[in-house]
CSV table of C-alpha atoms and ligand atoms in Angstrom, one decimal:
chain,number,residue,atom,x,y,z
S,1,MET,CA,0.4,-0.3,-0.2
S,2,LYS,CA,1.5,2.9,-1.1
S,3,GLU,CA,2.3,5.6,2.4
S,4,LYS,CA,0.0,8.8,2.0
S,5,LYS,CA,2.4,11.7,2.9
S,6,GLU,CA,2.1,14.7,5.0
S,7,ILE,CA,-0.4,17.5,4.9
S,8,THR,CA,0.1,20.6,6.0
S,9,CYS,CA,-2.7,22.8,6.8
S,10,VAL,CA,-2.1,26.0,7.6
S,11,ILE,CA,-5.4,28.1,9.1
S,12,ILE,CA,-5.1,32.1,9.1
S,13,GLY,CA,-7.2,33.4,12.1
S,14,GLY,CA,-7.9,31.9,15.2
S,15,GLY,CA,-11.5,33.5,15.6
S,16,TYR,CA,-14.6,31.8,15.8
S,17,ALA,CA,-14.4,30.5,12.1
S,18,GLY,CA,-10.4,29.3,12.1
S,19,ILE,CA,-10.6,27.5,15.8
S,20,ASN,CA,-14.3,25.7,14.6
S,21,ALA,CA,-12.4,24.7,10.9
S,22,LEU,CA,-9.6,23.0,13.3
S,23,LYS,CA,-11.9,21.5,15.2
S,24,THR,CA,-13.7,19.4,12.4
S,25,ILE,CA,-10.5,19.1,10.6
S,26,ARG,CA,-8.6,17.7,13.7
S,27,LYS,CA,-12.0,14.9,13.8
S,28,THR,CA,-12.8,13.9,10.0
S,29,LEU,CA,-9.1,14.6,8.4
S,30,GLN,CA,-6.9,13.0,10.8
S,31,PRO,CA,-8.5,10.0,11.6
S,32,GLU,CA,-8.6,9.6,7.5
S,33,LEU,CA,-5.2,9.9,7.5
S,34,GLY,CA,-3.1,8.2,10.0
S,35,ALA,CA,-1.6,9.2,13.1
S,36,GLY,CA,0.7,11.7,12.7
S,37,LYS,CA,0.1,12.4,9.0
S,38,LEU,CA,-2.1,15.7,9.6
S,39,ARG,CA,0.4,19.1,10.7
S,40,LEU,CA,-2.3,21.5,11.0
S,41,ILE,CA,-1.3,25.5,12.4
S,42,LEU,CA,-2.4,28.1,13.8
S,43,ILE,CA,-1.4,31.5,13.0
S,44,ASP,CA,-2.9,34.8,14.6
S,45,LYS,CA,-1.5,38.0,15.4
S,46,GLN,CA,-3.2,37.7,18.8
S,47,PRO,CA,-1.8,34.7,21.7
S,48,TYR,CA,-5.6,34.2,21.9
S,49,HIS,CA,-9.0,34.3,21.0
S,50,LEU,CA,-11.0,36.4,21.3
S,51,ARG,CA,-14.7,36.4,21.9
S,52,LYS,CA,-15.7,39.1,20.0
S,53,VAL,CA,-19.5,39.1,20.1
S,54,LEU,CA,-19.4,39.9,24.2
S,55,LEU,CA,-17.5,42.5,23.4
S,56,PHE,CA,-19.7,44.3,25.2
S,57,LYS,CA,-19.0,42.4,28.5
S,58,PRO,CA,-16.0,44.8,29.3
S,59,ALA,CA,-16.8,47.4,28.4
S,60,VAL,CA,-19.3,47.0,31.0
S,61,ASN,CA,-18.2,44.4,34.0
S,62,ASP,CA,-14.5,43.9,33.1
S,63,ASP,CA,-15.9,40.3,32.7
S,64,ASN,CA,-12.6,38.2,31.0
S,65,ILE,CA,-14.0,38.2,26.8
S,66,VAL,CA,-9.8,36.1,25.6
S,67,VAL,CA,-9.5,32.1,25.6
S,68,PRO,CA,-5.8,32.0,25.1
S,69,PHE,CA,-5.2,29.3,22.5
S,70,GLY,CA,-2.6,27.1,24.6
S,71,SER,CA,-6.0,26.3,26.9
S,72,LEU,CA,-8.0,25.9,23.7
S,73,PHE,CA,-5.8,23.5,21.4
S,74,PRO,CA,-3.7,22.1,24.5
S,75,ASP,CA,-2.4,19.3,21.6
S,76,GLY,CA,-1.1,18.4,18.6
S,77,VAL,CA,-1.7,22.1,17.2
S,78,GLU,CA,1.0,24.1,16.4
S,79,PHE,CA,0.2,28.0,17.2
S,80,ILE,CA,1.8,30.7,15.8
S,81,GLN,CA,1.6,34.3,16.8
S,82,GLY,CA,1.8,36.9,13.8
S,83,MET,CA,0.4,38.7,11.5
S,84,VAL,CA,0.2,37.5,7.6
S,85,MET,CA,1.2,40.5,4.4
S,86,THR,CA,1.1,38.2,1.6
S,87,ILE,CA,0.1,34.6,0.6
S,88,GLU,CA,2.6,33.4,-2.5
S,89,LYS,CA,-0.4,30.7,-4.1
S,90,ARG,CA,2.0,29.7,-6.7
S,91,ASP,CA,5.1,27.8,-4.6
S,92,LYS,CA,2.0,27.8,-1.4
S,93,ARG,CA,3.7,29.5,1.2
S,94,LEU,CA,2.5,32.6,2.9
S,95,LEU,CA,4.6,35.4,4.6
S,96,TYR,CA,4.7,36.8,7.9
S,97,GLN,CA,5.9,39.0,10.6
S,98,ASP,CA,6.9,37.4,13.5
S,99,GLU,CA,6.3,38.8,17.2
S,100,SER,CA,9.9,40.9,16.8
S,101,GLY,CA,9.3,42.1,13.2
S,102,GLN,CA,11.0,40.0,11.3
S,103,GLU,CA,9.3,38.6,8.5
S,104,GLN,CA,8.9,34.6,8.1
S,105,HIS,CA,8.3,31.8,5.9
S,106,LEU,CA,5.6,28.8,6.1
S,107,LYS,CA,4.9,26.1,3.8
S,108,TYR,CA,1.7,24.8,4.1
S,109,ASP,CA,-0.6,22.1,1.3
S,110,ILE,CA,-3.6,23.3,3.0
S,111,LEU,CA,-4.6,26.9,3.7
S,112,ILE,CA,-7.5,28.3,5.9
S,113,LEU,CA,-8.5,31.8,5.3
S,114,ALA,CA,-9.9,32.9,8.2
S,115,ALA,CA,-8.8,36.3,8.7
S,116,GLY,CA,-12.2,38.2,9.6
S,117,SER,CA,-13.6,41.3,10.0
S,118,VAL,CA,-12.2,44.9,11.6
S,119,ILE,CA,-15.2,47.5,13.2
S,120,ARG,CA,-16.1,50.1,11.3
S,121,GLN,CA,-15.4,53.2,13.1
S,122,PRO,CA,-16.3,56.8,12.9
S,123,ASP,CA,-14.4,59.8,11.4
S,124,ALA,CA,-12.1,61.2,14.2
S,125,ASP,CA,-13.6,64.8,14.5
S,126,GLN,CA,-17.2,63.2,14.9
S,127,GLY,CA,-16.2,62.5,18.6
S,128,GLY,CA,-18.0,59.4,21.6
S,129,ILE,CA,-16.1,56.3,22.0
S,130,ALA,CA,-16.0,53.2,19.1
S,131,LEU,CA,-16.2,49.8,20.8
S,132,THR,CA,-13.9,48.2,18.5
S,133,GLY,CA,-11.7,46.4,20.5
S,134,LEU,CA,-11.0,45.6,24.5
S,135,ALA,CA,-8.7,49.1,25.0
S,136,SER,CA,-11.6,50.7,24.0
S,137,ALA,CA,-14.3,48.7,25.9
S,138,ALA,CA,-12.3,49.3,28.8
S,139,HIS,CA,-11.6,53.0,27.9
S,140,ILE,CA,-15.7,53.1,28.2
S,141,ARG,CA,-16.0,50.9,30.9
S,142,GLU,CA,-13.7,53.7,32.6
S,143,LEU,CA,-16.1,56.8,31.1
S,144,TRP,CA,-19.0,55.8,32.2
S,145,HIS,CA,-18.1,55.4,35.9
S,146,GLU,CA,-16.1,58.4,36.3
S,147,ASN,CA,-19.7,60.1,34.9
S,148,LEU,CA,-21.5,58.7,36.9
S,149,ARG,CA,-18.6,60.3,39.6
S,150,LYS,CA,-19.5,63.6,38.4
S,151,ALA,CA,-22.6,63.3,38.0
S,152,VAL,CA,-22.7,62.6,42.7
S,153,LYS,CA,-21.2,66.2,43.0
S,154,GLU,CA,-23.0,67.8,40.2
S,155,THR,CA,-25.0,70.7,41.6
S,156,SER,CA,-27.3,71.2,38.7
S,157,ARG,CA,-30.0,69.0,38.1
S,158,ALA,CA,-29.2,69.6,33.6
S,159,GLU,CA,-25.4,68.9,34.7
S,160,ARG,CA,-26.3,65.8,36.2
S,161,GLN,CA,-28.9,65.0,34.1
S,162,ARG,CA,-26.4,65.0,31.0
S,163,TRP,CA,-23.2,62.9,33.1
S,164,MET,CA,-26.4,60.0,34.3
S,165,THR,CA,-27.3,60.2,29.7
S,166,VAL,CA,-25.5,57.3,27.7
S,167,ALA,CA,-26.2,57.1,23.3
S,168,VAL,CA,-25.0,54.3,22.3
S,169,ALA,CA,-25.0,54.8,17.6
S,170,GLY,CA,-25.9,52.0,15.9
S,171,ALA,CA,-29.0,49.5,16.8
S,172,GLY,CA,-27.4,46.0,15.7
S,173,ILE,CA,-27.0,43.4,17.2
S,174,SER,CA,-23.7,44.7,18.8
S,175,GLY,CA,-26.1,47.9,19.9
S,176,ILE,CA,-29.0,46.6,21.5
S,177,GLU,CA,-26.9,43.8,23.5
S,178,SER,CA,-24.6,46.8,24.6
S,179,SER,CA,-27.4,49.1,25.3
S,180,ALA,CA,-29.4,46.3,27.0
S,181,GLU,CA,-26.2,45.4,29.7
S,182,LEU,CA,-24.7,49.1,30.3
S,183,VAL,CA,-28.4,50.7,31.3
S,184,TYR,CA,-29.0,47.5,34.1
S,185,ALA,CA,-25.1,48.1,34.7
S,186,LEU,CA,-25.2,52.3,35.2
S,187,ARG,CA,-28.0,51.8,36.9
S,188,LYS,CA,-27.2,49.8,39.9
S,189,GLU,CA,-24.0,51.5,40.2
S,190,ALA,CA,-25.7,54.9,40.2
S,191,SER,CA,-28.0,52.7,43.4
S,192,ALA,CA,-24.7,52.3,45.2
S,193,LEU,CA,-23.6,55.9,44.7
S,194,GLY,CA,-26.9,56.6,45.9
S,195,LEU,CA,-28.0,58.3,43.0
S,196,ASP,CA,-31.6,58.0,41.3
S,197,PRO,CA,-31.2,55.3,39.4
S,198,SER,CA,-34.7,56.3,37.1
S,199,GLU,CA,-32.3,59.8,36.2
S,200,VAL,CA,-30.1,56.7,33.8
S,201,ILE,CA,-31.3,57.3,30.3
S,202,LEU,CA,-29.4,55.1,27.8
S,203,TYR,CA,-30.4,56.0,23.6
S,204,LEU,CA,-30.1,53.7,21.8
S,205,LEU,CA,-30.1,55.0,17.9
S,206,ASN,CA,-31.6,53.7,15.0
S,207,ALA,CA,-31.6,54.3,11.3
S,208,GLN,CA,-33.7,52.5,10.7
S,209,ASP,CA,-37.4,52.5,10.7
S,210,ARG,CA,-37.4,49.4,12.9
S,211,LEU,CA,-35.5,46.8,15.5
S,212,PHE,CA,-33.8,43.9,13.7
S,213,GLN,CA,-34.6,44.2,10.4
S,214,GLU,CA,-33.1,40.4,9.5
S,215,GLY,CA,-36.9,39.4,11.0
S,216,PRO,CA,-40.2,40.1,11.1
S,217,ALA,CA,-42.0,43.7,12.1
S,218,LYS,CA,-43.8,42.3,15.4
S,219,VAL,CA,-40.7,40.4,16.6
S,220,GLY,CA,-38.9,43.7,15.7
S,221,MET,CA,-40.9,45.1,18.5
S,222,LYS,CA,-41.5,42.6,21.0
S,223,LEU,CA,-37.6,43.3,21.4
S,224,GLU,CA,-37.9,47.0,21.9
S,225,ARG,CA,-40.5,46.6,24.2
S,226,LEU,CA,-38.2,44.1,26.4
S,227,LEU,CA,-35.6,46.8,26.4
S,228,LYS,CA,-38.4,49.6,26.8
S,229,GLY,CA,-38.3,47.4,30.0
S,230,SER,CA,-34.9,47.6,30.8
S,231,GLY,CA,-34.9,51.2,30.4
S,232,VAL,CA,-33.4,52.0,27.2
S,233,THR,CA,-35.3,54.4,24.5
S,234,VAL,CA,-34.9,53.6,21.6
S,235,LEU,CA,-34.5,57.0,18.4
S,236,HIS,CA,-36.1,54.7,15.5
S,237,GLY,CA,-35.3,57.0,11.6
S,238,ARG,CA,-32.3,58.6,13.0
S,239,LYS,CA,-28.4,59.0,13.1
S,240,ALA,CA,-25.9,60.5,15.0
S,241,ILE,CA,-23.9,62.9,13.4
S,242,ARG,CA,-21.2,64.1,15.7
S,243,GLU,CA,-20.8,65.1,20.0
S,244,ARG,CA,-18.7,67.5,20.7
S,245,GLU,CA,-18.1,68.6,24.7
S,246,GLY,CA,-21.7,66.6,25.6
S,247,ASP,CA,-23.8,67.5,22.6
S,248,LEU,CA,-25.1,65.0,20.2
S,249,LEU,CA,-26.1,66.0,16.8
S,250,LEU,CA,-29.0,63.8,15.0
S,251,SER,CA,-29.5,63.6,11.5
S,252,ASP,CA,-32.7,65.2,12.0
S,253,GLY,CA,-30.9,68.5,13.8
S,254,GLU,CA,-32.1,67.5,16.9
S,255,ILE,CA,-29.2,67.9,20.2
S,256,LEU,CA,-29.2,65.3,22.8
S,257,LYS,CA,-27.5,65.6,26.2
S,258,VAL,CA,-24.6,62.9,26.2
S,259,GLY,CA,-21.9,62.3,28.6
S,260,LEU,CA,-21.5,58.8,26.4
S,261,CYS,CA,-21.6,58.7,22.8
S,262,ILE,CA,-20.9,55.1,21.6
S,263,TRP,CA,-20.7,53.9,18.5
S,264,THR,CA,-21.6,50.3,17.4
S,265,LEU,CA,-21.1,50.5,13.7
S,266,GLY,CA,-21.0,46.7,12.7
S,267,LEU,CA,-18.3,45.5,10.7
S,268,LEU,CA,-16.1,45.4,7.8
S,269,PRO,CA,-14.5,43.1,5.9
S,270,ASN,CA,-10.0,42.9,7.4
S,271,PRO,CA,-8.4,45.4,4.6
S,272,MET,CA,-5.5,43.2,5.0
S,273,LEU,CA,-7.4,41.5,2.9
S,274,ARG,CA,-6.3,43.8,-0.3
S,275,SER,CA,-2.7,42.6,0.0
S,276,MET,CA,-2.7,39.0,0.2
S,277,GLY,CA,-2.6,38.8,-3.6
S,278,LEU,CA,-6.4,36.6,-3.9
S,279,PRO,CA,-9.6,37.8,-5.2
S,280,LEU,CA,-11.6,39.5,-4.1
S,281,THR,CA,-15.1,40.8,-4.2
S,282,ALA,CA,-16.1,44.9,-5.2
S,283,HIS,CA,-17.0,45.3,-1.4
S,284,GLY,CA,-13.2,43.7,-0.3
S,285,ARG,CA,-14.2,40.1,0.7
S,286,VAL,CA,-12.5,37.0,-0.4
S,287,ILE,CA,-14.3,35.2,-3.9
S,288,VAL,CA,-14.8,31.7,-2.9
S,289,ASP,CA,-17.2,29.3,-4.3
S,290,ALA,CA,-19.7,26.8,-2.8
S,291,ASN,CA,-17.4,24.2,-1.5
S,292,TYR,CA,-15.2,27.7,0.3
S,293,ARG,CA,-12.6,26.6,-2.7
S,294,VAL,CA,-10.6,30.3,-3.1
S,295,LYS,CA,-11.3,30.8,-6.9
S,296,GLU,CA,-7.9,29.9,-8.8
S,297,ALA,CA,-6.0,29.5,-6.0
S,298,PRO,CA,-5.4,26.0,-5.1
S,299,GLY,CA,-5.6,24.5,-1.7
S,300,ILE,CA,-6.7,27.9,-0.1
S,301,TYR,CA,-10.1,27.9,1.1
S,302,SER,CA,-11.9,30.8,2.7
S,303,ILE,CA,-14.7,31.5,5.3
S,304,GLY,CA,-16.5,33.7,7.8
S,305,ASP,CA,-16.7,37.0,8.2
S,306,CYS,CA,-13.4,37.7,5.3
S,307,ALA,CA,-15.5,35.3,2.3
S,308,GLN,CA,-17.8,36.5,0.6
S,309,ILE,CA,-20.5,33.2,0.3
S,310,VAL,CA,-23.3,32.7,-1.4
S,311,ASP,CA,-26.0,30.0,-1.7
S,312,PRO,CA,-26.1,28.4,-4.9
S,313,VAL,CA,-29.7,27.1,-4.2
S,314,SER,CA,-31.3,30.2,-2.8
S,315,GLY,CA,-28.2,32.5,-4.5
S,316,LEU,CA,-28.8,34.5,-0.5
S,317,THR,CA,-25.4,35.4,1.0
S,318,ASP,CA,-24.2,34.6,4.4
S,319,GLY,CA,-24.2,37.6,7.1
S,320,MET,CA,-20.9,38.6,8.0
S,321,THR,CA,-22.2,36.2,11.6
S,322,CYS,CA,-20.9,34.0,13.9
S,323,LYS,CA,-23.3,31.6,13.5
S,324,GLU,CA,-22.7,31.5,9.6
S,325,ALA,CA,-18.9,31.5,9.9
S,326,THR,CA,-19.4,28.7,12.8
S,327,ALA,CA,-21.5,26.1,10.5
S,328,GLN,CA,-19.8,27.0,6.9
S,329,ALA,CA,-16.7,26.2,10.0
S,330,ASP,CA,-17.8,22.6,10.3
S,331,ARG,CA,-18.0,21.8,6.8
S,332,LEU,CA,-15.3,23.1,6.0
S,333,GLY,CA,-13.4,20.3,7.7
S,334,LYS,CA,-16.2,17.8,5.9
S,335,VAL,CA,-15.3,19.5,2.2
S,336,ILE,CA,-11.7,19.7,3.1
S,337,THR,CA,-11.4,16.1,4.4
S,338,ALA,CA,-13.5,15.3,0.7
S,339,ASP,CA,-10.2,16.9,-1.7
S,340,VAL,CA,-7.8,15.6,-0.1
S,341,MET,CA,-10.0,12.0,0.1
S,342,GLY,CA,-10.8,12.6,-3.6
S,343,HIS,CA,-14.6,12.1,-2.8
S,344,SER,CA,-17.1,14.4,-3.5
S,345,ALA,CA,-17.3,17.5,-1.4
S,346,PRO,CA,-20.9,19.2,0.2
S,347,VAL,CA,-21.7,22.1,-0.5
S,348,HIS,CA,-22.5,25.3,1.2
S,349,LYS,CA,-26.5,25.9,2.9
S,350,SER,CA,-27.2,29.0,3.7
S,351,TYR,CA,-28.6,28.8,7.9
S,352,ILE,CA,-31.7,28.5,9.3
S,353,ASP,CA,-33.4,31.8,10.3
S,354,PHE,CA,-31.9,32.0,14.3
S,355,PHE,CA,-31.0,35.0,15.9
S,356,CYS,CA,-30.3,35.3,19.7
S,357,PHE,CA,-30.0,38.4,21.4
S,358,GLY,CA,-28.6,38.8,25.4
S,359,LEU,CA,-30.3,41.6,27.0
S,360,GLY,CA,-28.4,41.7,30.3
S,361,PRO,CA,-28.2,39.9,32.7
S,362,GLU,CA,-29.9,36.3,32.9
S,363,ARG,CA,-32.6,37.7,30.0
S,364,GLY,CA,-32.3,36.7,26.1
S,365,MET,CA,-34.5,37.2,23.9
S,366,VAL,CA,-34.5,34.0,20.9
S,367,TRP,CA,-36.5,34.1,17.3
S,368,THR,CA,-36.5,31.5,14.8
S,369,ARG,CA,-38.8,30.7,12.1
S,370,GLN,CA,-39.6,26.9,12.1
S,371,TRP,CA,-42.2,25.1,9.3
S,372,GLY,CA,-43.6,28.8,8.7
S,373,LEU,CA,-43.9,29.9,12.2
S,374,ASP,CA,-41.9,32.2,14.4
S,375,ILE,CA,-41.0,31.1,17.2
S,376,VAL,CA,-39.4,32.9,20.2
S,377,ILE,CA,-38.6,33.1,23.7
S,378,THR,CA,-37.6,35.1,25.9
S,379,GLY,CA,-36.2,35.9,29.8
S,380,LYS,CA,-33.6,33.2,31.8
S,381,LEU,CA,-34.4,30.4,29.2
S,382,GLY,CA,-34.0,33.1,26.5
S,383,TRP,CA,-30.5,33.8,27.8
S,384,LYS,CA,-29.3,30.3,29.0
S,385,VAL,CA,-29.9,29.6,24.9
S,386,ARG,CA,-28.0,32.9,24.5
S,387,LYS,CA,-24.8,31.5,26.6
S,388,MET,CA,-25.3,28.4,25.0
S,389,THR,CA,-24.6,30.0,21.4
S,390,TRP,CA,-22.0,32.2,23.2
S,391,ASP,CA,-20.4,29.2,24.5
S,392,TYR,CA,-20.5,27.0,21.8
S,393,ALA,CA,-18.9,29.4,19.5
S,394,SER,CA,-15.4,29.2,21.5
S,395,LEU,CA,-15.1,26.5,22.1
S,396,ILE,CA,-16.2,26.5,25.6
S,397,LYS,CA,-18.3,23.9,26.9
F,1,FAD,C1,-19.6,43.7,18.6
F,1,FAD,C2,-19.9,42.5,18.1
F,1,FAD,C3,-21.1,41.8,18.6
F,1,FAD,C4,-21.7,40.7,17.8
F,1,FAD,N1,-22.6,40.2,17.9
F,1,FAD,C5,-22.7,38.8,17.3
F,1,FAD,C6,-23.9,38.0,18.2
F,1,FAD,O1,-24.7,38.3,18.4
F,1,FAD,N2,-24.2,37.4,16.6
F,1,FAD,C7,-23.3,36.6,15.7
F,1,FAD,O2,-24.0,35.5,14.6
F,1,FAD,N3,-22.7,37.4,15.3
F,1,FAD,C8,-21.9,38.9,15.8
F,1,FAD,N4,-21.2,39.4,15.6
F,1,FAD,C9,-20.5,39.1,14.6
F,1,FAD,C10,-19.4,38.2,14.4
F,1,FAD,O3,-18.1,38.6,15.7
F,1,FAD,C11,-18.4,37.8,13.2
F,1,FAD,O4,-19.3,37.7,12.5
F,1,FAD,C12,-17.4,36.7,14.0
F,1,FAD,O5,-16.4,37.5,13.8
F,1,FAD,C13,-17.1,35.9,12.5
F,1,FAD,O6,-15.7,35.3,13.0
F,1,FAD,P1,-14.3,35.4,12.1
F,1,FAD,O7,-13.9,33.6,12.8
F,1,FAD,O8,-14.9,34.7,10.5
F,1,FAD,O9,-13.8,36.3,11.9
F,1,FAD,P2,-13.0,37.0,13.3
F,1,FAD,O10,-14.4,37.1,14.6
F,1,FAD,O11,-13.0,38.9,12.9
F,1,FAD,O12,-11.6,37.0,13.9
F,1,FAD,C14,-10.2,36.7,12.8
F,1,FAD,C15,-9.5,36.6,13.4
F,1,FAD,O13,-8.3,37.1,12.3
F,1,FAD,C16,-7.2,37.2,13.6
F,1,FAD,N5,-6.0,38.1,11.9
F,1,FAD,C17,-7.3,38.7,10.8
F,1,FAD,N6,-6.1,39.3,10.3
F,1,FAD,C18,-5.1,38.2,10.4
F,1,FAD,C19,-3.8,38.7,9.8
F,1,FAD,N7,-3.7,39.0,8.8
F,1,FAD,N8,-2.9,36.9,10.2
F,1,FAD,C20,-2.7,36.9,11.5
F,1,FAD,N9,-4.5,37.1,11.9
F,1,FAD,C21,-5.0,37.6,11.8
F,1,FAD,C22,-7.8,38.0,14.3
F,1,FAD,O14,-6.8,38.2,14.8
F,1,FAD,C23,-8.8,37.6,14.4
F,1,FAD,O15,-8.5,36.1,15.6
F,1,FAD,C24,-20.8,40.3,16.6
F,1,FAD,C25,-19.5,41.7,15.8
F,1,FAD,C26,-19.3,42.7,16.7
F,1,FAD,C27,-18.1,43.2,17.2
């Protein structure tokens, strides 16, 4: 029998797509190849998996939302901390900058590009602070604490109200979850400081005319009612334009007096993709086929936020979400195993309609559509499902 050669599989990016792809490849390809025949290398610019969907947590409570790669994959996976600069597809190698800034090459047989997205930022002159990473989350946490302490000393009623007011600009899932957690924490802290918690105001600014455009209007309305019950005031059809010294100008000319303006503006494909030498859409996502194979790049696959993935039956393009990245990763493991073993590979399918929202401690909402019916779960059970999805996506048992 012919001896199988060793295969080196390199995964760029240890976000949700990368770690889940790694898990499935270990499960599916490794047993097919046999012991010692698969070298798995994960390369990421950070030494840890960032639980990006929980970014609002450190903005509220100083929670830890990173998982070191060493604890996620204690054995059988090599980890390199490095920033990938470009892919030399003809030579099947990539160029990266290691921790000391030195350029290094790495050869691969199979390459999975899962370099994800970056969070959209407002222009520098728009003021406020964008929730873009761990540092900005910590900054937000310091600012709102500081504002409440200022409110305690404030003698002017109007000024005290301003210190106790926060605006979250951008009402996608990140804006919704951030608002719900923040208002709860602010009220609790206000109480502890002897302030009247009902004076805390949290505006959620929504450019659209309703929340949750991805689902039915009645579910968006239910979500708004739940937010209102927690103390969040949703302002529809208005965008934040800029914040200057506590004056937040809105697109309809109104000025809100705020102590803090937080931007949660959604995601953009990783700009690094532009230098990787692979075919991109006009929007900057990697072009792949229905098996996640990158066009004109043998051995390279791409999934997650960085790839444009289209359902060949419905023609629908997957969104930049964690749940879609996780499902793609699961299928990718099977595609790669099929490609290596010479079988026919499974084809991409859109994710079922399913959305979860965390609405503050122990509160959540889940919506799914099954058999043409809208199913909504709220309260503690909604939160349990929400927490399960967060943990599952980050391989936490
Ligand atoms: C605040 C917030 C809330 C969200 N909430 C939800 C939600 O509730 N539900 C949901 O489904 N989705 C949500 N999303 C979207 C979700 O986070 C993304 O869809 C998901 O992170 C995509 O996973 P990914 O692995 O493709 O990319 P990412 O998570 O962006 O991971 C990319 C990885 O690649 C690494 N990397 C990037 N460039 C390089 C390079 N050049 N070299 C080496 N490494 C590199 C990064 O360090 C990172 O580890 C949210 C996003 C944000 C920001």
